[in-house]
Short mmCIF file of N, CA and C in Angstrom, two decimals:
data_model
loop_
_atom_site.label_atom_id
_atom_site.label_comp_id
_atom_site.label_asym_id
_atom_site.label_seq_id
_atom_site.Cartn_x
_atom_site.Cartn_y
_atom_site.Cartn_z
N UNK A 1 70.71 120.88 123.86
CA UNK A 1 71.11 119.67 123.20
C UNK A 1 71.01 118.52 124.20
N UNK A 2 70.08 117.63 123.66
CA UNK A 2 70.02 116.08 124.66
C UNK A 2 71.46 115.49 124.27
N UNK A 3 71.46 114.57 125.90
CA UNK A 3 72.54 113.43 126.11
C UNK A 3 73.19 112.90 125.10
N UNK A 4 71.45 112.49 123.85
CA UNK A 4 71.52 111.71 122.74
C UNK A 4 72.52 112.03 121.77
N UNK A 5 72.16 113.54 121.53
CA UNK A 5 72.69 114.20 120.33
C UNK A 5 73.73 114.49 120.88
N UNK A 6 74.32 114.88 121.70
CA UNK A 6 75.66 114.77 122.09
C UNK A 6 76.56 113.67 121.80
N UNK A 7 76.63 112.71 122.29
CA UNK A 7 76.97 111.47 121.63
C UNK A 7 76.72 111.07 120.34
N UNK A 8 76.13 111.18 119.58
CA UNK A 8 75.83 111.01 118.24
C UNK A 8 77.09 112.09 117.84
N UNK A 9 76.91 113.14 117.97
CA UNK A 9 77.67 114.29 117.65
C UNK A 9 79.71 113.77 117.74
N UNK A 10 79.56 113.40 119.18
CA UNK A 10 80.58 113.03 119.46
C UNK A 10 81.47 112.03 118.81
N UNK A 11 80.60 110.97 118.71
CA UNK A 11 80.97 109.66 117.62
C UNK A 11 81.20 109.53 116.10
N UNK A 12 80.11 111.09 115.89
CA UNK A 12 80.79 111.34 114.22
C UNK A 12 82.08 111.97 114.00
N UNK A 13 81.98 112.77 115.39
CA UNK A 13 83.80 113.53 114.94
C UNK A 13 84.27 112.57 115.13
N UNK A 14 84.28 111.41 116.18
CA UNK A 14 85.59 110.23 116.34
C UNK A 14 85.75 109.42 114.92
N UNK A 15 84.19 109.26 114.12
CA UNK A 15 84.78 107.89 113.17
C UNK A 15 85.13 109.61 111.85
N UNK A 16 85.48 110.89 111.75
CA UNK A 16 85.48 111.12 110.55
C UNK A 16 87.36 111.49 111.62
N UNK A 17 87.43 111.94 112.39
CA UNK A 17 88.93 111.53 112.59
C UNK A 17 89.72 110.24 112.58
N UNK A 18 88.96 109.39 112.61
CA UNK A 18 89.70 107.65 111.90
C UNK A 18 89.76 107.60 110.76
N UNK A 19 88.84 107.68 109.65
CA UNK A 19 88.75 108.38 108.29
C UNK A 19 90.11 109.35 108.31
N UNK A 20 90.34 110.38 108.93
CA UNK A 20 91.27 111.33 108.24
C UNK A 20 92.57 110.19 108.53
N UNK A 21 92.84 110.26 109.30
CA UNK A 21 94.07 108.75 109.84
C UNK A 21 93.97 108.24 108.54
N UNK A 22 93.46 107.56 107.71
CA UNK A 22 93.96 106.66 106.56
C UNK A 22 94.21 107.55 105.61
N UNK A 23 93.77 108.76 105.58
CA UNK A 23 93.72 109.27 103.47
C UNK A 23 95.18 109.91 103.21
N UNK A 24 95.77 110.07 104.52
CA UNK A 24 97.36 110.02 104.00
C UNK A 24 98.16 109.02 103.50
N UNK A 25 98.16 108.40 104.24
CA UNK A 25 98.76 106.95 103.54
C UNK A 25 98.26 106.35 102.75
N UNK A 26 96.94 106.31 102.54
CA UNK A 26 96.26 105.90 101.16
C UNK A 26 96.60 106.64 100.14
N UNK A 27 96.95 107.80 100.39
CA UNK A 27 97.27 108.87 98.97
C UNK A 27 98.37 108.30 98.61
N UNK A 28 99.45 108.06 99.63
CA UNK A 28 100.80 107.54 99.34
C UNK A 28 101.10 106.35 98.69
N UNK A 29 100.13 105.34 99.31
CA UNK A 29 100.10 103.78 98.22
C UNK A 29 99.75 103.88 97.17
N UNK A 30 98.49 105.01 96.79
CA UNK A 30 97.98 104.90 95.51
C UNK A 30 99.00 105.34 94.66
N UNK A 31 99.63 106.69 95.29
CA UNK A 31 101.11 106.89 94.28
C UNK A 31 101.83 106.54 93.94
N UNK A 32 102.40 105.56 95.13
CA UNK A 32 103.31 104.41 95.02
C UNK A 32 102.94 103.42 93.85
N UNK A 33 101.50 102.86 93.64
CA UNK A 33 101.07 101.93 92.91
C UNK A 33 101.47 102.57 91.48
N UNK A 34 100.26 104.28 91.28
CA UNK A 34 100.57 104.21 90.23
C UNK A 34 101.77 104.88 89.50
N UNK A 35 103.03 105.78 90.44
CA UNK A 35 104.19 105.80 89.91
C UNK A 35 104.68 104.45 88.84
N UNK A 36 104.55 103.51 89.83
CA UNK A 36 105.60 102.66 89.38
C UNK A 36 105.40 101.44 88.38
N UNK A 37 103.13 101.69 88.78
CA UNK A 37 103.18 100.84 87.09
C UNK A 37 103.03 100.88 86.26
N UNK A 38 102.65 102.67 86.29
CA UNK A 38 102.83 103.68 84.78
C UNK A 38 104.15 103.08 84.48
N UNK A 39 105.20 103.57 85.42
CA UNK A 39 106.61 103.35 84.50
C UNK A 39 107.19 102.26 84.27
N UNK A 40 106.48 101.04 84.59
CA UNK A 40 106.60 99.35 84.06
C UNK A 40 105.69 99.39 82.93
N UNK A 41 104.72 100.04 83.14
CA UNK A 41 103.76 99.55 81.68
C UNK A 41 104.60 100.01 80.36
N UNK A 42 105.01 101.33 80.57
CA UNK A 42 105.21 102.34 79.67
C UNK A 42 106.73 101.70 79.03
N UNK A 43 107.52 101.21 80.07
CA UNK A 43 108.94 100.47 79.84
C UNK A 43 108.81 99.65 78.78
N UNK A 44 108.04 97.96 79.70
CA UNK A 44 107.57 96.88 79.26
C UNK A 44 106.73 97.31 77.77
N UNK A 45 106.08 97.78 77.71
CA UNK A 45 104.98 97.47 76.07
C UNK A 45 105.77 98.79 75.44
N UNK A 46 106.15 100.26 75.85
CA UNK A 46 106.44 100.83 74.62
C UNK A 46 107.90 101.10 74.38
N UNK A 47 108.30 100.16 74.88
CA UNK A 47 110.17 99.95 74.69
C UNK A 47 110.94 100.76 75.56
N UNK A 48 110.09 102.25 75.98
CA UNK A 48 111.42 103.13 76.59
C UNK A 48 111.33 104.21 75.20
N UNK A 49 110.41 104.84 74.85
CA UNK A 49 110.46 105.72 73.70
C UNK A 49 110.68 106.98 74.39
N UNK A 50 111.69 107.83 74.09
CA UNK A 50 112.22 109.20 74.50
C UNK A 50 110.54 109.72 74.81
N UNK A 51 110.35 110.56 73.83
CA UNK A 51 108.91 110.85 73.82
C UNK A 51 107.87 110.59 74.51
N UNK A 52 107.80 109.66 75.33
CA UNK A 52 106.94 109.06 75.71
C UNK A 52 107.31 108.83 77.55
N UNK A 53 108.40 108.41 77.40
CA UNK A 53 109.52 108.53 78.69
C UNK A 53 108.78 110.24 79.20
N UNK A 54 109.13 111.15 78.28
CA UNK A 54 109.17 112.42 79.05
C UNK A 54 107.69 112.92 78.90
N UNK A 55 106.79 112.40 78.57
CA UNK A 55 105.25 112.27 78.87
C UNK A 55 105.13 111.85 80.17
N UNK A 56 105.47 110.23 80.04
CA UNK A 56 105.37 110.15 81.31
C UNK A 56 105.39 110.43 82.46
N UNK A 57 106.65 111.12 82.67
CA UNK A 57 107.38 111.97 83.38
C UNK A 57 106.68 113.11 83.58
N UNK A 58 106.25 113.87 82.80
CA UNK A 58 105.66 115.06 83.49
C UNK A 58 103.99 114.69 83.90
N UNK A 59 103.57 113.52 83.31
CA UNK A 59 102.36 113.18 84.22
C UNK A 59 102.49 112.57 85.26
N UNK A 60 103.30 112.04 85.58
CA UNK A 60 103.92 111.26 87.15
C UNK A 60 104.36 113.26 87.70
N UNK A 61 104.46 113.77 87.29
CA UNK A 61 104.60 114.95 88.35
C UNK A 61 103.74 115.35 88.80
N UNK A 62 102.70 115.48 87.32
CA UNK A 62 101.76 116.20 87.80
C UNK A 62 101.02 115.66 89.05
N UNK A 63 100.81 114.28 88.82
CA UNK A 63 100.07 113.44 89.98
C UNK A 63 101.05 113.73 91.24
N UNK A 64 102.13 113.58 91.32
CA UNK A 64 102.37 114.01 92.24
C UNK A 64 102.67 115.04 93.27
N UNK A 65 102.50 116.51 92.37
CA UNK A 65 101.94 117.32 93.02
C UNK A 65 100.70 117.40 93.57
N UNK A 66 99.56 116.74 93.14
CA UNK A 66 98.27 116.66 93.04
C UNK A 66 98.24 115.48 94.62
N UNK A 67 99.25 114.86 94.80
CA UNK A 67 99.11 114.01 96.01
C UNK A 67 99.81 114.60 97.21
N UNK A 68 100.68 115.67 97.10
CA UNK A 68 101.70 116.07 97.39
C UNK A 68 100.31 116.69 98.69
N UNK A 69 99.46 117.73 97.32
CA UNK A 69 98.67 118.49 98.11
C UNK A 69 97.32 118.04 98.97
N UNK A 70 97.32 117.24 97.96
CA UNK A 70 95.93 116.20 99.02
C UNK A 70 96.79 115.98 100.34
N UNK A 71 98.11 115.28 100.57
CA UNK A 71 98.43 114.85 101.95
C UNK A 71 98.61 116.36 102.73
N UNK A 72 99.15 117.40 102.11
CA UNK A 72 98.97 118.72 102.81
C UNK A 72 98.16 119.21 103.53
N UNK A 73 96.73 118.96 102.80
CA UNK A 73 95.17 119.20 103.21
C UNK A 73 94.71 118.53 104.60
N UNK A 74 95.83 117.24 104.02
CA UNK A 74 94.81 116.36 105.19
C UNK A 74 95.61 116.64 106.91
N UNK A 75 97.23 117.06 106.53
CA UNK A 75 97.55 117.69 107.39
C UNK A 75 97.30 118.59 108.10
N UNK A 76 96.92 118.97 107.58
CA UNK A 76 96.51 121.20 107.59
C UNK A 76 95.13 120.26 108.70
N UNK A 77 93.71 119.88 108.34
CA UNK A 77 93.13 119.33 108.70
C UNK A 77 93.46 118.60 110.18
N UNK A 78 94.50 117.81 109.59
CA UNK A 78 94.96 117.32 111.21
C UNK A 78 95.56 118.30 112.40
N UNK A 79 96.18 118.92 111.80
CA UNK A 79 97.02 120.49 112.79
C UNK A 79 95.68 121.09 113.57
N UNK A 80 94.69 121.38 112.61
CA UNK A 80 93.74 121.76 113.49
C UNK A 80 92.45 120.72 114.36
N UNK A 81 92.91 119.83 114.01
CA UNK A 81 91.95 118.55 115.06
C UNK A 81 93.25 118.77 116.09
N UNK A 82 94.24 118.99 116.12
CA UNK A 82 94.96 118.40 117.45
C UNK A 82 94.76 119.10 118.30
N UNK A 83 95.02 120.55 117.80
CA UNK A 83 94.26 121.98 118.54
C UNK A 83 95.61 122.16 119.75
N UNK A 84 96.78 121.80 119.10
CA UNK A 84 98.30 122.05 120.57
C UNK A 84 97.99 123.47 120.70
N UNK A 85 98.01 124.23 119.79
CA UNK A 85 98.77 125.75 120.39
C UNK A 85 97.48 126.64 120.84
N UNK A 86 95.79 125.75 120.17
CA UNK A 86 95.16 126.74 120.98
C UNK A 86 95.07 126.77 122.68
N UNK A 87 94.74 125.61 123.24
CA UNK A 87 94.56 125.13 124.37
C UNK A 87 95.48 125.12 124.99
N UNK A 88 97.19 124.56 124.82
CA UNK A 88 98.11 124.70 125.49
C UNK A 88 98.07 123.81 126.77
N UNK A 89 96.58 122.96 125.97
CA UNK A 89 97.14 121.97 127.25
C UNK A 89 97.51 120.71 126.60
N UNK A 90 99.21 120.65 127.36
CA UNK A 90 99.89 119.45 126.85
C UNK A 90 100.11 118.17 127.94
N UNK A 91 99.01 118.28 128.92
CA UNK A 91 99.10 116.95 129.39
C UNK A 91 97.73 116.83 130.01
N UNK A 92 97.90 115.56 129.37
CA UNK A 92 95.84 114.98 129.22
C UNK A 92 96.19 113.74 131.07
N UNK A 93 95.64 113.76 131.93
CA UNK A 93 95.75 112.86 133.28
C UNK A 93 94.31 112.00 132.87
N UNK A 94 93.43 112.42 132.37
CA UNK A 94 92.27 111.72 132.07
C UNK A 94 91.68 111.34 130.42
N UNK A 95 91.58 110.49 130.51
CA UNK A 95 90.71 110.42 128.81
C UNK A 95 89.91 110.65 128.89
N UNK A 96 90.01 111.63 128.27
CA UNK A 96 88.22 112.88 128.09
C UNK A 96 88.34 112.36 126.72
N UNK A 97 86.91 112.92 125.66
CA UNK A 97 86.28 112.81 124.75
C UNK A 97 87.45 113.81 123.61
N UNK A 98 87.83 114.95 124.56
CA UNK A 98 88.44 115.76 123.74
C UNK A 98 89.86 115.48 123.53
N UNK A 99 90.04 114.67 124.54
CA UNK A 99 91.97 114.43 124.77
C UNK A 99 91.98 113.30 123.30
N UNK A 100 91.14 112.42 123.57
CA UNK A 100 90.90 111.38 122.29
C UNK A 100 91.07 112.07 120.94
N UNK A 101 90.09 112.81 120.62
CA UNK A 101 90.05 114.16 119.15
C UNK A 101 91.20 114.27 119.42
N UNK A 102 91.65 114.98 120.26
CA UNK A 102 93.06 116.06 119.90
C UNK A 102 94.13 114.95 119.47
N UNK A 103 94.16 113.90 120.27
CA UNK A 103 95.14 112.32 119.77
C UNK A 103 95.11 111.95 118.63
N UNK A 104 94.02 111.40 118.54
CA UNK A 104 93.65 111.38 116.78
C UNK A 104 94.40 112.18 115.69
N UNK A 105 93.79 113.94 115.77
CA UNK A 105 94.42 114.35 114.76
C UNK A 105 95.69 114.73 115.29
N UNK A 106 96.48 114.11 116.53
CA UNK A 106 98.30 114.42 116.60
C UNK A 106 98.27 113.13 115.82
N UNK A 107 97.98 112.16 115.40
CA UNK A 107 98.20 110.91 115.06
C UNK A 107 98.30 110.80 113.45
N UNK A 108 97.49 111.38 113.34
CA UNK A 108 96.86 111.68 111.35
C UNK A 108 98.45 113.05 111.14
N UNK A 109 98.21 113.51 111.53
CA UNK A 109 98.85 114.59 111.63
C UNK A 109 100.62 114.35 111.06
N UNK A 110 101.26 112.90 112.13
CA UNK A 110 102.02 112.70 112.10
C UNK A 110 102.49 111.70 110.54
N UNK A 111 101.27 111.17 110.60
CA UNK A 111 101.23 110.15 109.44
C UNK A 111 101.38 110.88 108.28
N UNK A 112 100.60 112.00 108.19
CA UNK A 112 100.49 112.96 107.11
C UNK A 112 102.12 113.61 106.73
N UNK A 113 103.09 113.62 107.96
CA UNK A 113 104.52 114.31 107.72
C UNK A 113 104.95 112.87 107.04
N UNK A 114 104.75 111.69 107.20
CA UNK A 114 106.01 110.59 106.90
C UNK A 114 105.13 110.35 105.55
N UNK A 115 103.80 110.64 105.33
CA UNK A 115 103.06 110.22 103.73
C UNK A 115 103.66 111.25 102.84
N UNK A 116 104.13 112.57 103.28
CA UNK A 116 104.37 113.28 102.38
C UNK A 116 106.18 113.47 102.12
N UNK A 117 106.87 112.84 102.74
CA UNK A 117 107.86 112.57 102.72
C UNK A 117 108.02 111.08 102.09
N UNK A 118 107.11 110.04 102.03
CA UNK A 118 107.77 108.98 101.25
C UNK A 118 106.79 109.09 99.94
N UNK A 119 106.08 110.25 99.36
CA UNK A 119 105.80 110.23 98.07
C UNK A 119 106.71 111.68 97.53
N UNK A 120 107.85 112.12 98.10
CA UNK A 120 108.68 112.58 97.73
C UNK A 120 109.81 111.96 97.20
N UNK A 121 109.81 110.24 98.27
CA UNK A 121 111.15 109.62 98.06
C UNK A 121 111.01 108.62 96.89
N UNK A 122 109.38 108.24 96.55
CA UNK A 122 109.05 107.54 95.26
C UNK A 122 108.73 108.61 94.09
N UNK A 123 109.02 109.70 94.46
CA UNK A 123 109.15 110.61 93.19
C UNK A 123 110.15 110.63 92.65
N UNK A 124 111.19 110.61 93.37
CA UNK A 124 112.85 110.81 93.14
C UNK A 124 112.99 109.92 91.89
N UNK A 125 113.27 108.61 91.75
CA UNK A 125 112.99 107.96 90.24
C UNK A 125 112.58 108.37 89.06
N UNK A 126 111.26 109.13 89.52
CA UNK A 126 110.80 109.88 88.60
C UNK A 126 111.74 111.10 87.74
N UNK A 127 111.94 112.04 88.64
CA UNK A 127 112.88 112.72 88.28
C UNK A 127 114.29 112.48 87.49
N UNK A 128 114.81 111.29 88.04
CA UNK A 128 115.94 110.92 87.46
C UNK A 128 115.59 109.85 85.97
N UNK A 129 114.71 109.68 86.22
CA UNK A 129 114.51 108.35 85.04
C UNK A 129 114.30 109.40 83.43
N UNK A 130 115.65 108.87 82.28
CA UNK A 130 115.37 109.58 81.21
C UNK A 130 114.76 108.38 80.40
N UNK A 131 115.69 107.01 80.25
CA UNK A 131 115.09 106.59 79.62
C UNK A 131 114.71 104.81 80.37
N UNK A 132 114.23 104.13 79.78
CA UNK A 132 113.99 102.59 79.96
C UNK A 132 115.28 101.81 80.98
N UNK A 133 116.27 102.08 80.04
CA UNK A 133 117.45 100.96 80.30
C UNK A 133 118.15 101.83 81.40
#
């Protein structure tokens, strides 16, 4: 393998570990968005209809299991970009190419624990909400 392709190589794992860095928290805004304007739309135009309330409700779950597991993935994903427990080496003295990767996905990684914990805490509403008022 030339110099070239090494670096090429190198630079695609760096920009698809910047990529993984956002799709947690993007999962989380999008949930955030559409938790809450399903349950304004649904309030606002169809009054708060029982029926419809508990439609809602179990499709706001479903999505949010469905985000729950996307941020899981992207964790799972990050656990193994960080690579702690294979290497065991926990102190980087130089910025190598690899200390960077392994940063990255401790970074995504971490984001991925607080994305999947605050589309737990904008679920909670969900759960409790029976009707409109």
């Amino acid at each position: 393998m030339t110099e070239s392709d090494e670096e090429r190589r190198s630079f695609r794992e760096e920009a698809d570990s910047l990529w993984l860095i956002t799709f947690a928290a993007s999962i989380w805004a999008v949930h955030f968005i559409v938790c809450y304007g399903a349950t304004a739309s649904v309030c606002a135009k169809l009054g708060g209809d029982p029926a419809v309330v508990l439609t809602l409700r179990l499709a706001l779950g479903v999505f949010t299991v469905i985000a729950l597991a996307g941020i899981a993935f992207v964790g799972w994903r990050s656990w193994l970009q960080w690579d702690f427990l294979d290497d065991g080496d926990r102190e980087h003295d130089l910025a190598r190419e690899e200390d960077r990767h392994e940063f990255l996905g401790h970074a995504s990684f971490l984001i991925a624990i607080i994305s999947f914990i605050g589309v737990i805490y904008v679920s909670l509403p969900v759960l409790v909400l029976e009707t409109c008022q």
